[in-house]
PDB file of C-alpha atoms and ligand atoms in Angstrom:
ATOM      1  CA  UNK A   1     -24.625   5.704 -50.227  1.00  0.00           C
ATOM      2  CA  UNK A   2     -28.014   5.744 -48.732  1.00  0.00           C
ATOM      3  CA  UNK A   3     -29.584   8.765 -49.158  1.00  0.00           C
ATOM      4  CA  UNK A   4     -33.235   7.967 -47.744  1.00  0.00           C
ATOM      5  CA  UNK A   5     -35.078   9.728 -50.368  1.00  0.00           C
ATOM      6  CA  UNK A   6     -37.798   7.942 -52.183  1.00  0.00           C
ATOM      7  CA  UNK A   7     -36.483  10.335 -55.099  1.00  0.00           C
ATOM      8  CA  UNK A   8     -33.191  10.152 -55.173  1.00  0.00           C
ATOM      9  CA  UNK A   9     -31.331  10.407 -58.557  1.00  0.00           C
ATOM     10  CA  UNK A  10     -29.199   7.672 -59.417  1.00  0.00           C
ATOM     11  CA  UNK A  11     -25.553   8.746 -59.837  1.00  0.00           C
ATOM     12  CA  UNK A  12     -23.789   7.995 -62.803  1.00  0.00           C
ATOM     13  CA  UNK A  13     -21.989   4.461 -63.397  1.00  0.00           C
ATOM     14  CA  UNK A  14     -18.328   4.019 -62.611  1.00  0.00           C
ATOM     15  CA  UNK A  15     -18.077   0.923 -62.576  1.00  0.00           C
ATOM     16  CA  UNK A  16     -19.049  -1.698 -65.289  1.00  0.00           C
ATOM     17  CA  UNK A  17     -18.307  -5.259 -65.564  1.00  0.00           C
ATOM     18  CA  UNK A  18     -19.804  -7.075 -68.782  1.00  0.00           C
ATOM     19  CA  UNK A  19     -20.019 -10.732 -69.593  1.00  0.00           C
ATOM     20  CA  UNK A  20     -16.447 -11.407 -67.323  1.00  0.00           C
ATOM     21  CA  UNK A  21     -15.186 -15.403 -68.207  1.00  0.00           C
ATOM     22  CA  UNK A  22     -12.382 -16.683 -66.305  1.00  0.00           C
ATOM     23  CA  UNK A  23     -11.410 -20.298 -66.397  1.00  0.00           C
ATOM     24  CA  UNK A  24      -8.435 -21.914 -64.133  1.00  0.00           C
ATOM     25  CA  UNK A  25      -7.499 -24.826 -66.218  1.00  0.00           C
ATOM     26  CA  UNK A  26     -10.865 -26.927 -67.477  1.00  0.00           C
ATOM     27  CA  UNK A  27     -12.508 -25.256 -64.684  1.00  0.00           C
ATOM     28  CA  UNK A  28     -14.822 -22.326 -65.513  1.00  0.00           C
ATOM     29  CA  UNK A  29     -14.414 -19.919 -62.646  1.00  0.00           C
ATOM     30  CA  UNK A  30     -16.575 -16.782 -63.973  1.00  0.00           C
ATOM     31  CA  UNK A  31     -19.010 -17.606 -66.752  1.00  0.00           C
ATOM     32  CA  UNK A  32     -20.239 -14.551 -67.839  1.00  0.00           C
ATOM     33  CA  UNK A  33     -20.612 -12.084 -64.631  1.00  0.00           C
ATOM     34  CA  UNK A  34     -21.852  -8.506 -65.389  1.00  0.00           C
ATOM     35  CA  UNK A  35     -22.021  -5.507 -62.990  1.00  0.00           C
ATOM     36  CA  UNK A  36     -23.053  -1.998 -62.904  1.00  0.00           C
ATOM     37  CA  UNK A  37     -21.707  -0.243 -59.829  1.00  0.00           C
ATOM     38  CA  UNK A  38     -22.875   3.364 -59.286  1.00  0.00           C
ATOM     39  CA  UNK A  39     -21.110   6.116 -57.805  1.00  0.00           C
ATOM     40  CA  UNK A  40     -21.109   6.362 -54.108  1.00  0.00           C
ATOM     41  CA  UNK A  41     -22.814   2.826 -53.771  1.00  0.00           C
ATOM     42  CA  UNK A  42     -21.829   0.812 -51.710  1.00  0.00           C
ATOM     43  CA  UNK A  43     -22.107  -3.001 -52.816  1.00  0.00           C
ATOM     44  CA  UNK A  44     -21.916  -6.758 -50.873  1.00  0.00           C
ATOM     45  CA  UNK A  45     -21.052  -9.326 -52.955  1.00  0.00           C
ATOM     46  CA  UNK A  46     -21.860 -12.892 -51.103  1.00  0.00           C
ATOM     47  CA  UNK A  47     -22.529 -16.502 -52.138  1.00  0.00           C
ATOM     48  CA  UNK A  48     -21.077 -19.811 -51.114  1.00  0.00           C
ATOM     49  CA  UNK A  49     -17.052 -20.585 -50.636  1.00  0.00           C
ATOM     50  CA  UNK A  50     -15.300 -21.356 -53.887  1.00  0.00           C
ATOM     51  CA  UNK A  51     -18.278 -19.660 -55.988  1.00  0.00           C
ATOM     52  CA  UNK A  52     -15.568 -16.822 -57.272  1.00  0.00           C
ATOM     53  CA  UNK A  53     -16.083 -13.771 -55.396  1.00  0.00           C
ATOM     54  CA  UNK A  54     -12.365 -12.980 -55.100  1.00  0.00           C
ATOM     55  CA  UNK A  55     -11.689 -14.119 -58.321  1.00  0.00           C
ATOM     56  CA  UNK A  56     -14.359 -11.381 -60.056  1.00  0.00           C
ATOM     57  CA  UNK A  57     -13.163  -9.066 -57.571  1.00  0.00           C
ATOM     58  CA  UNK A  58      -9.447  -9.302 -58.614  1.00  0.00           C
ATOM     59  CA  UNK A  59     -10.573  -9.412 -62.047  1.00  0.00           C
ATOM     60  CA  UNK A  60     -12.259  -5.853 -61.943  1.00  0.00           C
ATOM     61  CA  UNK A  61      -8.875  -4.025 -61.111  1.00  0.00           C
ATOM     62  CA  UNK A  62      -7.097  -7.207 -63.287  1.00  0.00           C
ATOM     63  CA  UNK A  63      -4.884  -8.589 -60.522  1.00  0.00           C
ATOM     64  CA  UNK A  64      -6.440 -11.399 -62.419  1.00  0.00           C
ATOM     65  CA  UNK A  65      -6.852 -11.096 -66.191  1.00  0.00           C
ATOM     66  CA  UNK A  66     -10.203 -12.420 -67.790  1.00  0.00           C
ATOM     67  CA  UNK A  67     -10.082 -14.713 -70.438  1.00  0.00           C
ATOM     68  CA  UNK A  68     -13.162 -12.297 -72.231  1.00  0.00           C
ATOM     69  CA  UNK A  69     -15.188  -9.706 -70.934  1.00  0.00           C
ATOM     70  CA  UNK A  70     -15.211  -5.956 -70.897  1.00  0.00           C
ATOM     71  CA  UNK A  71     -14.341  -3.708 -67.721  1.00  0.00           C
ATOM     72  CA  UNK A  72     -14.772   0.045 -67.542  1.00  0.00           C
ATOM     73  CA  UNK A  73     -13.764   1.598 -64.290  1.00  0.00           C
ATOM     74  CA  UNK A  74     -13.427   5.352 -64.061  1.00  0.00           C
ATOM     75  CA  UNK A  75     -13.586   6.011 -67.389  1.00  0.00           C
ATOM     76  CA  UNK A  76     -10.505   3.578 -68.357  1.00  0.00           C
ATOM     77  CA  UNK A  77     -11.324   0.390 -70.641  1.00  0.00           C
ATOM     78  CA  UNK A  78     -10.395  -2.952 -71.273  1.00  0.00           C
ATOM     79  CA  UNK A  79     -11.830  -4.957 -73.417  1.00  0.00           C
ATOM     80  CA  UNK A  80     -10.704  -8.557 -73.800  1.00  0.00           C
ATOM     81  CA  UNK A  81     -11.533 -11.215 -76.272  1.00  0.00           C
ATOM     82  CA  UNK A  82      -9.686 -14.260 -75.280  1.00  0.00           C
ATOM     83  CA  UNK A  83      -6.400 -13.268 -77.508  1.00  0.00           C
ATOM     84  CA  UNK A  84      -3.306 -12.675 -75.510  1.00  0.00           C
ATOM     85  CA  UNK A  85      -2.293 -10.511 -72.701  1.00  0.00           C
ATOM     86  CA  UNK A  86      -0.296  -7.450 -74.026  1.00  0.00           C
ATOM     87  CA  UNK A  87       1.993  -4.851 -73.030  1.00  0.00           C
ATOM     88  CA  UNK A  88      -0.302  -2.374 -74.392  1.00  0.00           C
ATOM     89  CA  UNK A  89      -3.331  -4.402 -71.831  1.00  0.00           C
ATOM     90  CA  UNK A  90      -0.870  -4.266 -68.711  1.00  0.00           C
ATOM     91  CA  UNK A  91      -0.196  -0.211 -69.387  1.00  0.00           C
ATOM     92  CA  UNK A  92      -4.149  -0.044 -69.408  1.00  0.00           C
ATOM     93  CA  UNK A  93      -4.352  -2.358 -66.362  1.00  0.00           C
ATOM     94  CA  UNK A  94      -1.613   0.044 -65.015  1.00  0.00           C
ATOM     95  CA  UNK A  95      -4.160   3.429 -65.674  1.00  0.00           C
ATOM     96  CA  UNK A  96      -7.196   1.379 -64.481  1.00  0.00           C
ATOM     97  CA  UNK A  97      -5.542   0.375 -60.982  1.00  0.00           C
ATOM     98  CA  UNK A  98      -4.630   4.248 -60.479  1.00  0.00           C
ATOM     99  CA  UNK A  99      -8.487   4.608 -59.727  1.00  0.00           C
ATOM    100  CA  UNK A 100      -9.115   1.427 -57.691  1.00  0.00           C
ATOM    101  CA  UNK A 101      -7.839   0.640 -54.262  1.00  0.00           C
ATOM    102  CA  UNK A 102      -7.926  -2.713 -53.186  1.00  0.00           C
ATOM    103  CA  UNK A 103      -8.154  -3.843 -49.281  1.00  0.00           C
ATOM    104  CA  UNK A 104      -7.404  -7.515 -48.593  1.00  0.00           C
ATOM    105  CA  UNK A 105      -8.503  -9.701 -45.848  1.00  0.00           C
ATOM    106  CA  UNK A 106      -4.512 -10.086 -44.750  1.00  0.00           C
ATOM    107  CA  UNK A 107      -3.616  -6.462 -44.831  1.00  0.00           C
ATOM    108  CA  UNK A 108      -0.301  -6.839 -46.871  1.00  0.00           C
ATOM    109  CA  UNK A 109       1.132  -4.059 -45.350  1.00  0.00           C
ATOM    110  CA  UNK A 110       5.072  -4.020 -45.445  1.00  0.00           C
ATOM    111  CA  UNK A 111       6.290  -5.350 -42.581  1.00  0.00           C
ATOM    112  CA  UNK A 112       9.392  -2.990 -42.794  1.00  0.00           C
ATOM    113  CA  UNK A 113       7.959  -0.159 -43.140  1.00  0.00           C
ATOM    114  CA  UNK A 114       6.094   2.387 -40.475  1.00  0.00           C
ATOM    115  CA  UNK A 115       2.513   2.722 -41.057  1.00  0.00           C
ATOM    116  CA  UNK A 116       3.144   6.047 -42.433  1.00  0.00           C
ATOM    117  CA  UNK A 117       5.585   5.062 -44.643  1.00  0.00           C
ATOM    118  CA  UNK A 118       3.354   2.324 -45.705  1.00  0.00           C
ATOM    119  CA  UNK A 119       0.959   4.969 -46.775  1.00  0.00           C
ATOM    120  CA  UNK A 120       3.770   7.339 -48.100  1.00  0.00           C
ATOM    121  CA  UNK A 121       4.673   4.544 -50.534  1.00  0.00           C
ATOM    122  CA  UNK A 122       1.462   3.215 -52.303  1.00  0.00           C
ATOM    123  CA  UNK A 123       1.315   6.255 -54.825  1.00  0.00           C
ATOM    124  CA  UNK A 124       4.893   6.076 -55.431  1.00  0.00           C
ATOM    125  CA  UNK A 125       4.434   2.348 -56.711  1.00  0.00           C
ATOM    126  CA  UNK A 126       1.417   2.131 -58.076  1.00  0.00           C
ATOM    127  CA  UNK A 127       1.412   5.827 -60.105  1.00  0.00           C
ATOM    128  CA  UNK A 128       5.017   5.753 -59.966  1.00  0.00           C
ATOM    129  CA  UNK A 129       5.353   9.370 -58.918  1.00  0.00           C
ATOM    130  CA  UNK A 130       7.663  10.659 -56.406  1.00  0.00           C
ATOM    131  CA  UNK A 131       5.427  12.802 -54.291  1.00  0.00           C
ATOM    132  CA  UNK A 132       2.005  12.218 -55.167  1.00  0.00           C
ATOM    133  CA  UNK A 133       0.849  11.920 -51.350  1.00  0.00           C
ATOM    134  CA  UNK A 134       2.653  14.190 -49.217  1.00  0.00           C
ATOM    135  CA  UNK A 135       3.338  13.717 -45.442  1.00  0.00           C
ATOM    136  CA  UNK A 136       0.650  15.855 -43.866  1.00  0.00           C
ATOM    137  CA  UNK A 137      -1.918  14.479 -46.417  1.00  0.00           C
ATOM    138  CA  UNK A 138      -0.641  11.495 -45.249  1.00  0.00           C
ATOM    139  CA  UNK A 139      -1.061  11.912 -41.748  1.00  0.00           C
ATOM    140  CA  UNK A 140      -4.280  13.209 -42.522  1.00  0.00           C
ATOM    141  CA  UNK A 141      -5.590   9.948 -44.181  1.00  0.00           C
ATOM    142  CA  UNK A 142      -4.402   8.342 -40.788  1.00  0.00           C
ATOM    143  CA  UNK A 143      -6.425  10.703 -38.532  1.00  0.00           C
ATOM    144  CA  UNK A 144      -9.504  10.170 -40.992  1.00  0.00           C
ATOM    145  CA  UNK A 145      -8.692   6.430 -39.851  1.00  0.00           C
ATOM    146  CA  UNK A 146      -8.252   6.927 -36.300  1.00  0.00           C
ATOM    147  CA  UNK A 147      -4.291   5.997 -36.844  1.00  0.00           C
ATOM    148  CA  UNK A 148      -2.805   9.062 -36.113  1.00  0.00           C
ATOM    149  CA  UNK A 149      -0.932   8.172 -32.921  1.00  0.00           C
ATOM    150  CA  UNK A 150       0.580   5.236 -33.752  1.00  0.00           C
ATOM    151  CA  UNK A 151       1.674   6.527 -37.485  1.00  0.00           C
ATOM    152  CA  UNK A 152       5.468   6.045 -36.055  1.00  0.00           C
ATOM    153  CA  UNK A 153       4.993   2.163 -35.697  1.00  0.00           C
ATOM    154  CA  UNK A 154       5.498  -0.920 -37.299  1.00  0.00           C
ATOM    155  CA  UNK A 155       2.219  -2.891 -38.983  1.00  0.00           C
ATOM    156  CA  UNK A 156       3.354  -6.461 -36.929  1.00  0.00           C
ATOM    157  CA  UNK A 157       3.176  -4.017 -33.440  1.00  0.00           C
ATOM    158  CA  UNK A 158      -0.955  -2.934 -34.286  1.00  0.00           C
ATOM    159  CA  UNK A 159      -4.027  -5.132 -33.817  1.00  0.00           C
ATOM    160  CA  UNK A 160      -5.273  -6.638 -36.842  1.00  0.00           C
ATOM    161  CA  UNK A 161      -8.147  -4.313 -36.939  1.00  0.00           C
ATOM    162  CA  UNK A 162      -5.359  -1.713 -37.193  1.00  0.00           C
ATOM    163  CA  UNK A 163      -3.542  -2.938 -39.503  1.00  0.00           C
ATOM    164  CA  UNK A 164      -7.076  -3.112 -41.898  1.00  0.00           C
ATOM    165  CA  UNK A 165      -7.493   0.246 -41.591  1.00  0.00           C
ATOM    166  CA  UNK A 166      -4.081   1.429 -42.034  1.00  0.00           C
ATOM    167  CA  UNK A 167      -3.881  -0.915 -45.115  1.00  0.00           C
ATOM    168  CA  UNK A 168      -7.840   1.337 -46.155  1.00  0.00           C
ATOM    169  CA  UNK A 169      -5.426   4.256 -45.134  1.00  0.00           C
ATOM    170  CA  UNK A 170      -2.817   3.481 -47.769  1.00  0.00           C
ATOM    171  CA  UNK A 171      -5.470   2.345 -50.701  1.00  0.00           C
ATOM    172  CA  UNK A 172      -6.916   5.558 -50.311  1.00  0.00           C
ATOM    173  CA  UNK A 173      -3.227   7.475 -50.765  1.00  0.00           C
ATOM    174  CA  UNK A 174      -3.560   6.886 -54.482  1.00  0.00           C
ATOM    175  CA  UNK A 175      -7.086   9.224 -54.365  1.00  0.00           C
ATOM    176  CA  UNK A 176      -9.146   6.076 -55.744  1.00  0.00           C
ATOM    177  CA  UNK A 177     -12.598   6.429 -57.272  1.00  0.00           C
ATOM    178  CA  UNK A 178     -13.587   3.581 -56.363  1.00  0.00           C
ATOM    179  CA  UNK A 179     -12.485   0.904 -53.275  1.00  0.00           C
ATOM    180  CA  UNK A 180     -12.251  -3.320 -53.330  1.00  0.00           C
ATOM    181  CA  UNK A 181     -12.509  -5.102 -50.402  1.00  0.00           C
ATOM    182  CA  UNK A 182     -12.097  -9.255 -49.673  1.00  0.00           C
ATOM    183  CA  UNK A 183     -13.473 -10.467 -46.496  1.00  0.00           C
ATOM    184  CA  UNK A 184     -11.490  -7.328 -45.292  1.00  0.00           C
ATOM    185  CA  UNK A 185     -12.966  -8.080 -41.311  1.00  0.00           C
ATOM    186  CA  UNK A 186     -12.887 -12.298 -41.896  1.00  0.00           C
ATOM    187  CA  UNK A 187      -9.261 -12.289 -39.806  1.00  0.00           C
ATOM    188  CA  UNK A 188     -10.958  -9.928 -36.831  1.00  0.00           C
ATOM    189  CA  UNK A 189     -12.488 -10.329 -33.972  1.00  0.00           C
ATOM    190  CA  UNK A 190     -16.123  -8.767 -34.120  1.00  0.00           C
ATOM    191  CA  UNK A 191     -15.149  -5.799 -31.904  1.00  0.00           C
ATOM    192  CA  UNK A 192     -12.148  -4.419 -33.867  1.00  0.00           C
ATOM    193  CA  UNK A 193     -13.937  -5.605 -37.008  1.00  0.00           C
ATOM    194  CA  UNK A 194     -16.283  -3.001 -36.529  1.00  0.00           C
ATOM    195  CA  UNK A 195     -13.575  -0.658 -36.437  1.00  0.00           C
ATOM    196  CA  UNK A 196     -12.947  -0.917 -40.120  1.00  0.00           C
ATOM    197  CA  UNK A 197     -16.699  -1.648 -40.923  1.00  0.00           C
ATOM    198  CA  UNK A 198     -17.009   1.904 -39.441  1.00  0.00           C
ATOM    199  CA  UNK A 199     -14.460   3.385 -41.762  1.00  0.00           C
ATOM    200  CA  UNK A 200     -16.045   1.567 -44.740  1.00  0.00           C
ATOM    201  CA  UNK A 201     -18.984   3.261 -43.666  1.00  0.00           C
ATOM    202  CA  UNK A 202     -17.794   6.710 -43.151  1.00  0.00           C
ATOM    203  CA  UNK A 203     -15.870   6.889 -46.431  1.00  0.00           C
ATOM    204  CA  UNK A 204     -19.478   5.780 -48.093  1.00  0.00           C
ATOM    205  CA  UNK A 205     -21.224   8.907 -46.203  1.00  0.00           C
ATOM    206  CA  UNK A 206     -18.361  10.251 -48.100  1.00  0.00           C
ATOM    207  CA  UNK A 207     -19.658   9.856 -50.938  1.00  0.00           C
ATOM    208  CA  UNK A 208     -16.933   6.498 -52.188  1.00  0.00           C
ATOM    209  CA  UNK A 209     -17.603   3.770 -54.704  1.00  0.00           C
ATOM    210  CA  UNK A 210     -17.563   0.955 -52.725  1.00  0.00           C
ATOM    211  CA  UNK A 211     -17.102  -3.212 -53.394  1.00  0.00           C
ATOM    212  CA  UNK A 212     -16.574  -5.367 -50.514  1.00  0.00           C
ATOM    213  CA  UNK A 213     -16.959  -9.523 -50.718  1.00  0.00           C
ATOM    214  CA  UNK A 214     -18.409 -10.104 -47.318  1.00  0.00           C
ATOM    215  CA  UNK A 215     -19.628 -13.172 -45.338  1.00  0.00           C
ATOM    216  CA  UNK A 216     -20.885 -10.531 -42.625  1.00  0.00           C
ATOM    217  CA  UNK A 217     -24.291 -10.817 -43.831  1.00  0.00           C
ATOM    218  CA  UNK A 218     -25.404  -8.023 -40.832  1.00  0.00           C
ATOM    219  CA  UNK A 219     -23.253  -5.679 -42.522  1.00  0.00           C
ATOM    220  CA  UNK A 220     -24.482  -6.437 -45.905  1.00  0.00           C
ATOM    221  CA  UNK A 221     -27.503  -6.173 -44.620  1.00  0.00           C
ATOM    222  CA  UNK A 222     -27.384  -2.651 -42.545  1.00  0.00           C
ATOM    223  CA  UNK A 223     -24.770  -0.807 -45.125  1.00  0.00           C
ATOM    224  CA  UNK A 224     -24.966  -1.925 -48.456  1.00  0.00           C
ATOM    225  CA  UNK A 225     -27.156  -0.132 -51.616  1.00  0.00           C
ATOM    226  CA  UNK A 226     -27.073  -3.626 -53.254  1.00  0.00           C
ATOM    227  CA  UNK A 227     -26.288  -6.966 -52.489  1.00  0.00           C
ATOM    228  CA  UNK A 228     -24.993  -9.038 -54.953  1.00  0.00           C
ATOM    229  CA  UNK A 229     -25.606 -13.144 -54.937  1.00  0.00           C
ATOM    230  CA  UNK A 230     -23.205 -15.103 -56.713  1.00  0.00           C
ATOM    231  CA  UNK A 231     -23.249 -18.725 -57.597  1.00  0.00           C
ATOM    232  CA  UNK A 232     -21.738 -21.277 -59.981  1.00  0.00           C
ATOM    233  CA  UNK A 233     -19.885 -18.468 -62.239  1.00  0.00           C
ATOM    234  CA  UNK A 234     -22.603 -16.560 -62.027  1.00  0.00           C
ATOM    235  CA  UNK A 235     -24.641 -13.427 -60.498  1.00  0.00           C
ATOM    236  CA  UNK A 236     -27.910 -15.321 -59.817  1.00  0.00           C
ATOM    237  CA  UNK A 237     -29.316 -12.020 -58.235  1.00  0.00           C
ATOM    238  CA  UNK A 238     -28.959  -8.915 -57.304  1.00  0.00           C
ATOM    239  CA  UNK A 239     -30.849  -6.039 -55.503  1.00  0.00           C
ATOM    240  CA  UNK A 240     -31.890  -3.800 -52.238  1.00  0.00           C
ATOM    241  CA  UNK A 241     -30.560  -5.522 -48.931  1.00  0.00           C
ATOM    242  CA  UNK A 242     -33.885  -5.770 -47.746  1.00  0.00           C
ATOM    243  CA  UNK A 243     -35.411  -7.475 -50.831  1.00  0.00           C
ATOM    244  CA  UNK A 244     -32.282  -9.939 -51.089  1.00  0.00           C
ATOM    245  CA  UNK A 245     -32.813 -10.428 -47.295  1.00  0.00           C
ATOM    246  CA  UNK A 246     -36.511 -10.731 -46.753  1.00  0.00           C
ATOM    247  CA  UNK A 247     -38.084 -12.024 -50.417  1.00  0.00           C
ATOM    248  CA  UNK A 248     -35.033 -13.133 -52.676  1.00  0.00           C
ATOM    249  CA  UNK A 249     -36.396 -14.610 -56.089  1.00  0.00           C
ATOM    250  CA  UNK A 250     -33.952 -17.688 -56.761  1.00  0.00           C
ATOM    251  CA  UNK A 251     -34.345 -20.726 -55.171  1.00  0.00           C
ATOM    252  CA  UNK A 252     -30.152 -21.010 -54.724  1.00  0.00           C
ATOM    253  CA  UNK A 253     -30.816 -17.356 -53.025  1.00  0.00           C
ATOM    254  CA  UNK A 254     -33.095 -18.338 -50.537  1.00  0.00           C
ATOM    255  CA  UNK A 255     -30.816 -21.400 -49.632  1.00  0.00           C
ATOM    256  CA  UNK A 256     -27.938 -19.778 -48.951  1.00  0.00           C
ATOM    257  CA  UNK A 257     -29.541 -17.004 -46.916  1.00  0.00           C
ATOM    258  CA  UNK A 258     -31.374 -19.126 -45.199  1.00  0.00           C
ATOM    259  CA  UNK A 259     -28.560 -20.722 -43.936  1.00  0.00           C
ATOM    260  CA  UNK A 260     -27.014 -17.825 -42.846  1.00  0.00           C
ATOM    261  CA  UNK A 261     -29.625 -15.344 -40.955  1.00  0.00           C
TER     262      UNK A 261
HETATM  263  N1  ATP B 301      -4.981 -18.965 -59.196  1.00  0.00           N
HETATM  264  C1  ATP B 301      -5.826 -20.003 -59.195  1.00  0.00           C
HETATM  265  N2  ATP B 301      -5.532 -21.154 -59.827  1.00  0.00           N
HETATM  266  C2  ATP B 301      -6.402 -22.185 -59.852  1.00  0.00           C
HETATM  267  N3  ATP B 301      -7.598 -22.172 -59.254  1.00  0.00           N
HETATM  268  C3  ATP B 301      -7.951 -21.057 -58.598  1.00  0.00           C
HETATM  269  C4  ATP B 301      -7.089 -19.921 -58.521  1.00  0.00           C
HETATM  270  N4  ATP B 301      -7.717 -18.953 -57.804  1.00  0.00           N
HETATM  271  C5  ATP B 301      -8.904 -19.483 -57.453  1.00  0.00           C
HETATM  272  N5  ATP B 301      -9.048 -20.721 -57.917  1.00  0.00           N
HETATM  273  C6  ATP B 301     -10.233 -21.581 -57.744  1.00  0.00           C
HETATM  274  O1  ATP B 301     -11.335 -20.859 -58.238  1.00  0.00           O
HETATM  275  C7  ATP B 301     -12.496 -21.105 -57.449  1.00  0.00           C
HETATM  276  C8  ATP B 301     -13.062 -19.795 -56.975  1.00  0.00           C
HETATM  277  O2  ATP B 301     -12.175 -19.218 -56.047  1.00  0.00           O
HETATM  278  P1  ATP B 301     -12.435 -17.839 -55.308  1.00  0.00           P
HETATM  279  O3  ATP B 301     -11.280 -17.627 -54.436  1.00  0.00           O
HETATM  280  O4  ATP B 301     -12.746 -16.800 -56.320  1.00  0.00           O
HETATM  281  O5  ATP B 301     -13.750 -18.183 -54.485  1.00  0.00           O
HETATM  282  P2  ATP B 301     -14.488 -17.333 -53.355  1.00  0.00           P
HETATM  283  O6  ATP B 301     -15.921 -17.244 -53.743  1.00  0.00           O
HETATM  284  O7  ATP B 301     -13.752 -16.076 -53.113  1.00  0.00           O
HETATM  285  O8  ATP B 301     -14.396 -18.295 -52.063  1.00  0.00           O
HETATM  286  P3  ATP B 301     -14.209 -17.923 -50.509  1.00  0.00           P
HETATM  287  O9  ATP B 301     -15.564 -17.466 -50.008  1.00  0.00           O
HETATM  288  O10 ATP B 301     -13.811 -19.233 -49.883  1.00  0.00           O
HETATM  289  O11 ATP B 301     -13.148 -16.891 -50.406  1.00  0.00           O
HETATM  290  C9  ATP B 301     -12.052 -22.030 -56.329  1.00  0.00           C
HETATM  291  O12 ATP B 301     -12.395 -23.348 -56.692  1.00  0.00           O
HETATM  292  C10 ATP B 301     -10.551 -21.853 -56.298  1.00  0.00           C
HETATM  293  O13 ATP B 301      -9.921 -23.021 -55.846  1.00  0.00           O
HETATM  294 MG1   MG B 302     -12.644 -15.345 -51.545  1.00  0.00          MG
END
């Protein structure tokens, strides 16, 4: 959240990655990644294709499981040191993805289901409670998303911009504290991609905890707190979007953006 004070007060952390390692097979994927999100922030993480963004992102609400590392989101810990994955872990896992919504880049919204419904049935799944989110909250996380007439219909019959912000409609039915996004506007035309980067944008005036892995460097640019470059397993840097876009230290940095802008 950008405040535009020269004095603001950082909020308190809510997110922390430390040291994350994740191999697929021989190949070392995440090689020691550390992050400290603060509340309300809102954060781009970039960096060339195949450098792990989705993987780290997956790994902080362990849709992927580290092989080591130590996440705390919301107050909920897991610490891993390479042993194996228990059931004790996955109940953890199970407390830690109560507080973190995740938004993909193909909406996964069930087909069969009205958008309402949709959002009707996230809490019931993920917090397995029966009415956690009821109908006019429901209908009120649609309006807040600019869904509200077309609450009645089915995901396929919606635009894919939409869709994105019904699925943002439905992550935020479980009352997250903090929100994941992957390349959540990559499938959109620019137009009804800035439909969603709008409601990513009003939820951080909000006051949200925000993560989104972005190649839209202009949003990264105009929204985020902190941008985060990533690089062979690695954050290589990190820091204001208009010190990462104008003087970024690392050599690898100035490639990449270079490319880009
Ligand atoms: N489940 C998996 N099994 C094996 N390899 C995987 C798996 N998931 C990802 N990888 C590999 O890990 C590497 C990092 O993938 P990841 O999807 O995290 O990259 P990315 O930075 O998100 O790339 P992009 O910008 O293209 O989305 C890639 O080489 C990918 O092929
Ligand atoms: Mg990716």
């Amino acid at each position: 959240m950008q405040t535009g004070s020269a004095f603001s007060v950082k909020e308190p952390v809510v997110l922390h990655a430390q040291n994350v390692h994740k191999q697929f097979g021989e190949t070392i994927i995440l090689n020691g990644v550390s992050l400290e999100v603060h509340k309300g922030d809102l954060v781009s993480v970039i960096g060339p294709s195949g450098c792990g963004k989705s993987t780290f992102l997956r790994c902080l609400n362990f849709l992927e499981i580290p092989d080591r590392g130590r996440i705390t989101a919301a107050g909920v810990t897991i610490d891993r040191q390479g042993g194996p994955w228990r059931r004790a872990d996955e109940h953890m896992a199970h407390r830690l993805r109560t507080h973190v919504g995740m938004v993909f880049q193909s909406f996964n919204l069930f087909p069969h289901l009205t958008v309402l419904d949709n959002v009707l049935l996230a809490p019931r799944i993920v917090k397995r409670q029966t009415d956690t989110v009821k109908r006019d909250q429901a209908m009120a996380l649609l309006e807040k998303v600019g869904l509200g007439r077309v609450a009645g219909r089915y995901p396929l019959s919606l635009s894919g911009g939409q869709q994105q912000r019904a699925a943002i409609a439905r992550a935020l039915a479980m009352n997250p504290d903090i929100m994941l996004y992957d390349e959540p506007t990559s499938a959109l035309d620019p137009l009804v991609a800035e439909e969603v980067l709008n409601v990513m944008r009003q939820l951080d005036a909000e006051g949200m905890t925000q993560i989104v892995v972005t190649h839209d460097m202009r949003f990264a640019r105009v929204a985020s707190d902190t941008i985060v470059y990533m690089d062979g397993g690695h954050i290589i840097e990190a820091g204001p979007p208009d010190v990462m876009c104008v003087r970024p230290t690392d050599e690898r940095t100035r490639r990449f953006l270079g490319a880009l802008l």
